[in-house]
């Protein structure tokens, strides 16, 4: 669009108005300045770069992972958007979504009822298996509920879906409570501490176990029945991309991403990415 020249002796009122407009533009959220000259909108995608293999920094120093490569594949199919990744600690993800600083979060987020009240989600791109990672010499066999882990100690990271399930269990069953040690340790350190006997189990998904612990003969994964988790805690085992309600025209953007995800599922790209990062097809079967 051609610019209208400003007279050399522009009235002070006009200059003041221009200054005010410039100030407003400087304060606009990330998603409001997306319209460049080519009409491509920039979407800011936040991730904590953990846990591996959903999102992490590879040996080459580049951000990658199942969630990250899905976003990149979507971006290739939607020329009207350009994604910009920003890494942050996990505790900063939701405040960033709330404020509109981030348009999207790609971090293996479970689609919980609580989160759905605040954020928009795409269709799921993975179905999880929750369970306890235990030491093989710890005397913990197959488990059907968290009741069987009463009195044992595990780590809990504030805000994670796993931690909220443990907290809900403890509130409903104080006589069979699990001991939660709150931590910000990365998963590798948590697995190391489990092997060292500092905690009794880790409450995680099967995928992180495959990535961090499967190669160690001293560890085993005890899956919790999905039906138990869903009926007792309303746990949704599906994960998806989350969108800020503050993001401009969020309904349209989510619809565009969903359409691209449908294409990725239909042409086998989702399954191929799942095989690449997990060694199995964990995509939803609906």
Coordinates of C-alpha atoms in Angstrom, one line a residue:
X1 CA 0.0 0.0 0.0
X2 CA 1.4 3.4 -1.0
X3 CA 2.3 5.8 1.8
X4 CA 0.7 9.2 2.1
X5 CA 3.5 11.8 2.4
X6 CA 3.4 14.0 5.5
X7 CA 3.8 17.7 4.9
X8 CA 7.0 19.3 6.2
X9 CA 5.0 21.5 8.5
X10 CA 2.5 19.0 9.8
X11 CA 0.2 20.4 12.5
X12 CA 1.2 19.5 16.1
X13 CA -2.1 17.6 16.5
X14 CA -1.3 15.4 13.6
X15 CA 2.2 14.6 14.9
X16 CA 0.7 13.8 18.3
X17 CA -1.8 11.4 16.7
X18 CA 1.0 9.7 14.8
X19 CA 3.0 9.3 18.0
X20 CA 0.1 7.8 19.8
X21 CA -0.5 5.3 17.1
X22 CA 3.2 4.3 17.2
X23 CA 3.0 3.9 20.9
X24 CA 0.0 1.6 20.6
X25 CA 1.7 -0.5 18.0
X26 CA 4.8 -0.9 20.2
X27 CA 2.6 -2.3 23.0
X28 CA 0.7 -4.8 20.8
X29 CA 1.0 -8.5 21.6
X30 CA 3.2 -10.8 19.4
X31 CA 0.2 -12.0 17.3
X32 CA -1.0 -8.5 16.4
X33 CA 2.1 -7.6 14.4
X34 CA 2.0 -10.6 12.1
X35 CA 0.8 -8.9 8.9
X36 CA 4.0 -8.2 7.0
X37 CA 4.0 -6.8 3.5
X38 CA 3.5 -10.3 2.0
X39 CA 0.4 -10.9 4.2
X40 CA 2.0 -13.8 6.1
X41 CA 1.1 -13.9 9.8
X42 CA 3.7 -14.8 12.4
X43 CA 2.6 -17.2 15.1
X44 CA 4.8 -17.4 18.2
X45 CA 5.1 -21.0 19.4
X46 CA 6.3 -21.6 23.0
X47 CA 8.0 -24.8 24.2
X48 CA 10.0 -25.8 27.3
X49 CA 12.3 -28.0 25.1
X50 CA 11.5 -30.8 27.5
X51 CA 10.5 -33.7 27.9
X52 CA 12.4 -35.6 25.2
X53 CA 11.4 -36.8 22.6
X54 CA 8.3 -34.5 22.4
X55 CA 10.4 -31.4 22.4
X56 CA 14.2 -31.0 23.0
X57 CA 17.4 -29.5 21.7
X58 CA 19.3 -32.0 19.6
X59 CA 23.1 -32.6 19.5
X60 CA 23.3 -30.1 16.7
X61 CA 21.8 -27.4 18.9
X62 CA 18.6 -27.3 16.9
X63 CA 15.1 -27.6 18.5
X64 CA 13.3 -30.8 17.5
X65 CA 11.0 -33.4 18.8
X66 CA 7.6 -34.9 17.9
X67 CA 5.5 -31.9 18.7
X68 CA 8.0 -29.5 17.1
X69 CA 8.2 -31.4 13.8
X70 CA 4.4 -31.6 13.7
X71 CA 4.3 -27.8 14.0
X72 CA 6.9 -27.5 11.2
X73 CA 4.9 -29.9 9.0
X74 CA 1.7 -27.9 9.6
X75 CA 3.6 -24.7 8.8
X76 CA 4.7 -26.1 5.4
X77 CA 1.1 -26.7 4.5
X78 CA -0.2 -23.3 5.6
X79 CA 1.5 -20.5 3.6
X80 CA -0.5 -17.8 5.3
X81 CA 1.4 -18.5 8.5
X82 CA 5.0 -18.5 9.6
X83 CA 5.9 -20.0 13.0
X84 CA 8.5 -18.6 15.3
X85 CA 9.7 -20.9 18.2
X86 CA 10.5 -19.5 21.6
X87 CA 11.9 -21.6 24.4
X88 CA 10.9 -20.9 28.0
X89 CA 10.6 -22.8 31.3
X90 CA 7.4 -24.8 31.7
X91 CA 6.1 -22.5 34.5
X92 CA 6.1 -19.6 32.0
X93 CA 4.0 -21.4 29.3
X94 CA 0.5 -20.8 30.7
X95 CA 1.0 -17.2 31.8
X96 CA 2.4 -16.6 28.3
X97 CA -0.8 -18.1 26.8
X98 CA -3.0 -16.1 29.2
X99 CA -1.4 -12.8 28.2
X100 CA -1.1 -13.5 24.5
X101 CA 2.6 -13.3 24.5
X102 CA 2.5 -16.8 22.9
X103 CA 0.0 -17.8 20.3
X104 CA 0.6 -21.6 20.6
X105 CA 2.2 -24.1 23.0
X106 CA 3.9 -27.2 21.6
X107 CA 4.8 -29.2 24.7
X108 CA 2.9 -32.5 24.9
X109 CA 0.0 -30.8 26.7
X110 CA -2.8 -33.1 27.8
X111 CA -6.3 -31.9 26.9
X112 CA -7.8 -31.7 30.4
X113 CA -11.2 -30.3 31.1
X114 CA -9.6 -27.5 33.2
X115 CA -7.4 -26.4 30.3
X116 CA -10.2 -26.6 27.8
X117 CA -12.1 -24.0 29.8
X118 CA -9.2 -21.5 29.2
X119 CA -7.5 -22.5 25.9
X120 CA -8.3 -23.7 22.5
X121 CA -6.8 -27.0 21.3
X122 CA -6.3 -28.7 18.0
X123 CA -7.4 -32.2 17.3
X124 CA -5.1 -34.7 19.3
X125 CA -1.9 -35.9 17.7
X126 CA -0.9 -38.6 20.3
X127 CA -2.6 -40.9 22.8
X128 CA -0.6 -41.5 26.0
X129 CA -0.1 -44.4 28.3
X130 CA 0.4 -43.3 31.9
X131 CA 2.1 -45.4 34.5
X132 CA 4.8 -45.7 37.2
X133 CA 8.5 -46.3 36.5
X134 CA 9.9 -48.4 39.3
X135 CA 13.1 -50.1 40.2
X136 CA 13.0 -53.8 39.4
X137 CA 14.4 -54.6 42.9
X138 CA 11.8 -52.4 44.6
X139 CA 9.1 -55.0 45.0
X140 CA 6.5 -53.1 43.0
X141 CA 4.6 -55.4 40.5
X142 CA 1.7 -54.7 38.2
X143 CA -0.6 -51.9 39.5
X144 CA -4.2 -51.2 38.9
X145 CA -4.6 -47.9 40.8
X146 CA -2.6 -45.3 42.7
X147 CA -3.9 -46.9 46.0
X148 CA -1.2 -49.5 45.5
X149 CA 1.5 -46.8 45.7
X150 CA 0.3 -45.4 49.0
X151 CA 3.1 -44.1 51.2
X152 CA 5.7 -44.2 48.5
X153 CA 7.6 -41.1 47.3
X154 CA 7.7 -39.6 43.9
X155 CA 8.5 -36.4 42.2
X156 CA 5.9 -33.8 41.1
X157 CA 6.5 -30.8 38.9
X158 CA 4.0 -28.0 39.6
X159 CA 1.4 -27.6 36.9
X160 CA 2.0 -30.9 35.1
X161 CA -1.1 -33.1 34.5
X162 CA 0.7 -36.0 36.3
X163 CA 1.2 -33.9 39.4
X164 CA -2.5 -32.8 39.4
X165 CA -3.6 -36.4 39.2
X166 CA -1.5 -37.3 42.2
X167 CA -2.8 -34.3 44.1
X168 CA -6.4 -35.2 43.3
X169 CA -5.8 -38.8 44.5
X170 CA -4.3 -37.6 47.8
X171 CA -7.2 -35.2 48.4
X172 CA -9.7 -37.9 47.8
X173 CA -7.8 -40.6 49.6
X174 CA -5.8 -39.1 52.4
X175 CA -5.3 -42.4 54.1
X176 CA -3.8 -43.8 50.9
X177 CA -1.8 -40.7 49.9
X178 CA 1.3 -40.8 47.8
X179 CA 4.2 -38.6 49.0
X180 CA 5.0 -35.9 46.5
X181 CA 8.4 -34.2 46.5
X182 CA 8.0 -31.1 44.3
X183 CA 10.9 -30.5 42.0
X184 CA 12.0 -28.7 38.9
X185 CA 14.6 -31.4 38.0
X186 CA 14.7 -32.5 34.4
X187 CA 13.6 -36.0 33.6
X188 CA 17.1 -37.4 33.2
X189 CA 18.0 -36.3 36.7
X190 CA 14.7 -37.7 38.0
X191 CA 15.5 -41.1 36.4
X192 CA 19.0 -41.0 37.9
X193 CA 17.6 -40.3 41.4
X194 CA 15.1 -43.1 41.0
X195 CA 17.9 -45.5 40.3
X196 CA 19.8 -44.1 43.3
X197 CA 16.9 -44.8 45.6
X198 CA 16.0 -41.1 46.4
X199 CA 12.4 -41.7 45.3
X200 CA 10.4 -44.9 44.9
X201 CA 8.8 -44.3 41.5
X202 CA 8.2 -41.8 38.8
X203 CA 4.7 -41.1 37.5
X204 CA 5.2 -40.5 33.8
X205 CA 4.1 -41.6 30.3
X206 CA 5.5 -44.7 28.6
X207 CA 7.3 -42.6 26.0
X208 CA 9.7 -40.8 28.4
X209 CA 10.4 -44.2 29.9
X210 CA 11.3 -45.5 26.5
X211 CA 13.6 -42.5 26.0
X212 CA 15.2 -42.3 29.4
X213 CA 14.9 -45.6 31.2
X214 CA 14.2 -48.6 28.9
X215 CA 17.8 -49.4 28.3
X216 CA 18.5 -49.8 32.0
X217 CA 17.7 -53.3 33.3
X218 CA 17.2 -51.8 36.8
X219 CA 14.0 -50.0 35.7
X220 CA 10.5 -51.2 34.6
X221 CA 7.3 -49.5 33.5
X222 CA 4.0 -50.4 35.2
X223 CA 1.1 -49.1 33.2
X224 CA -2.0 -47.8 34.9
X225 CA -5.3 -48.6 33.2
X226 CA -6.6 -45.8 31.1
X227 CA -10.1 -46.5 32.2
X228 CA -9.2 -46.1 35.8
X229 CA -7.5 -42.7 35.1
X230 CA -10.4 -41.4 33.1
X231 CA -13.1 -42.5 35.5
X232 CA -11.3 -41.5 38.7
X233 CA -9.7 -38.2 37.6
X234 CA -11.2 -37.3 34.3
X235 CA -7.8 -37.7 32.8
X236 CA -7.7 -37.2 29.0
X237 CA -4.9 -39.3 27.6
X238 CA -4.8 -37.3 24.4
X239 CA -2.3 -34.5 23.8
X240 CA -2.6 -31.5 21.4
X241 CA -1.4 -28.0 20.5
X242 CA -2.8 -25.3 22.8
X243 CA -3.8 -21.8 21.6
X244 CA -4.1 -18.5 23.4
X245 CA -7.6 -17.1 23.7
X246 CA -5.9 -13.7 23.2
X247 CA -4.5 -14.7 19.8
X248 CA -6.2 -12.8 16.9
X249 CA -8.9 -14.8 15.1
X250 CA -8.0 -17.9 17.2
X251 CA -11.0 -20.0 15.9
X252 CA -9.9 -19.6 12.3
X253 CA -6.3 -20.4 13.1
X254 CA -7.2 -23.6 15.1
X255 CA -9.5 -24.6 12.2
X256 CA -6.6 -24.1 9.7
X257 CA -4.3 -26.2 11.9
X258 CA -6.9 -28.9 12.3
X259 CA -7.3 -29.2 8.6
X260 CA -3.5 -29.5 8.2
X261 CA -3.4 -32.1 10.9
X262 CA -6.1 -34.1 9.1
X263 CA -3.9 -34.0 6.0
X264 CA -0.9 -35.1 7.9
X265 CA -2.8 -38.0 9.4
X266 CA -4.3 -39.0 6.0
X267 CA -1.0 -39.0 4.2
X268 CA 0.9 -40.9 6.9
X269 CA 3.1 -38.1 8.0
X270 CA 1.9 -38.2 11.7
X271 CA 2.5 -42.0 11.9
X272 CA 5.9 -41.6 10.3
X273 CA 6.9 -38.9 12.8
X274 CA 5.6 -41.0 15.7
X275 CA 7.7 -44.0 14.5
X276 CA 10.7 -41.7 14.1
X277 CA 10.6 -40.3 17.7
X278 CA 8.9 -43.1 19.6
X279 CA 9.5 -46.3 17.6
X280 CA 5.8 -46.9 17.4
X281 CA 2.6 -45.4 16.0
X282 CA 1.0 -43.6 19.0
X283 CA -1.3 -41.4 16.9
X284 CA -5.1 -41.4 17.9
X285 CA -7.0 -44.2 16.3
X286 CA -10.4 -42.5 15.9

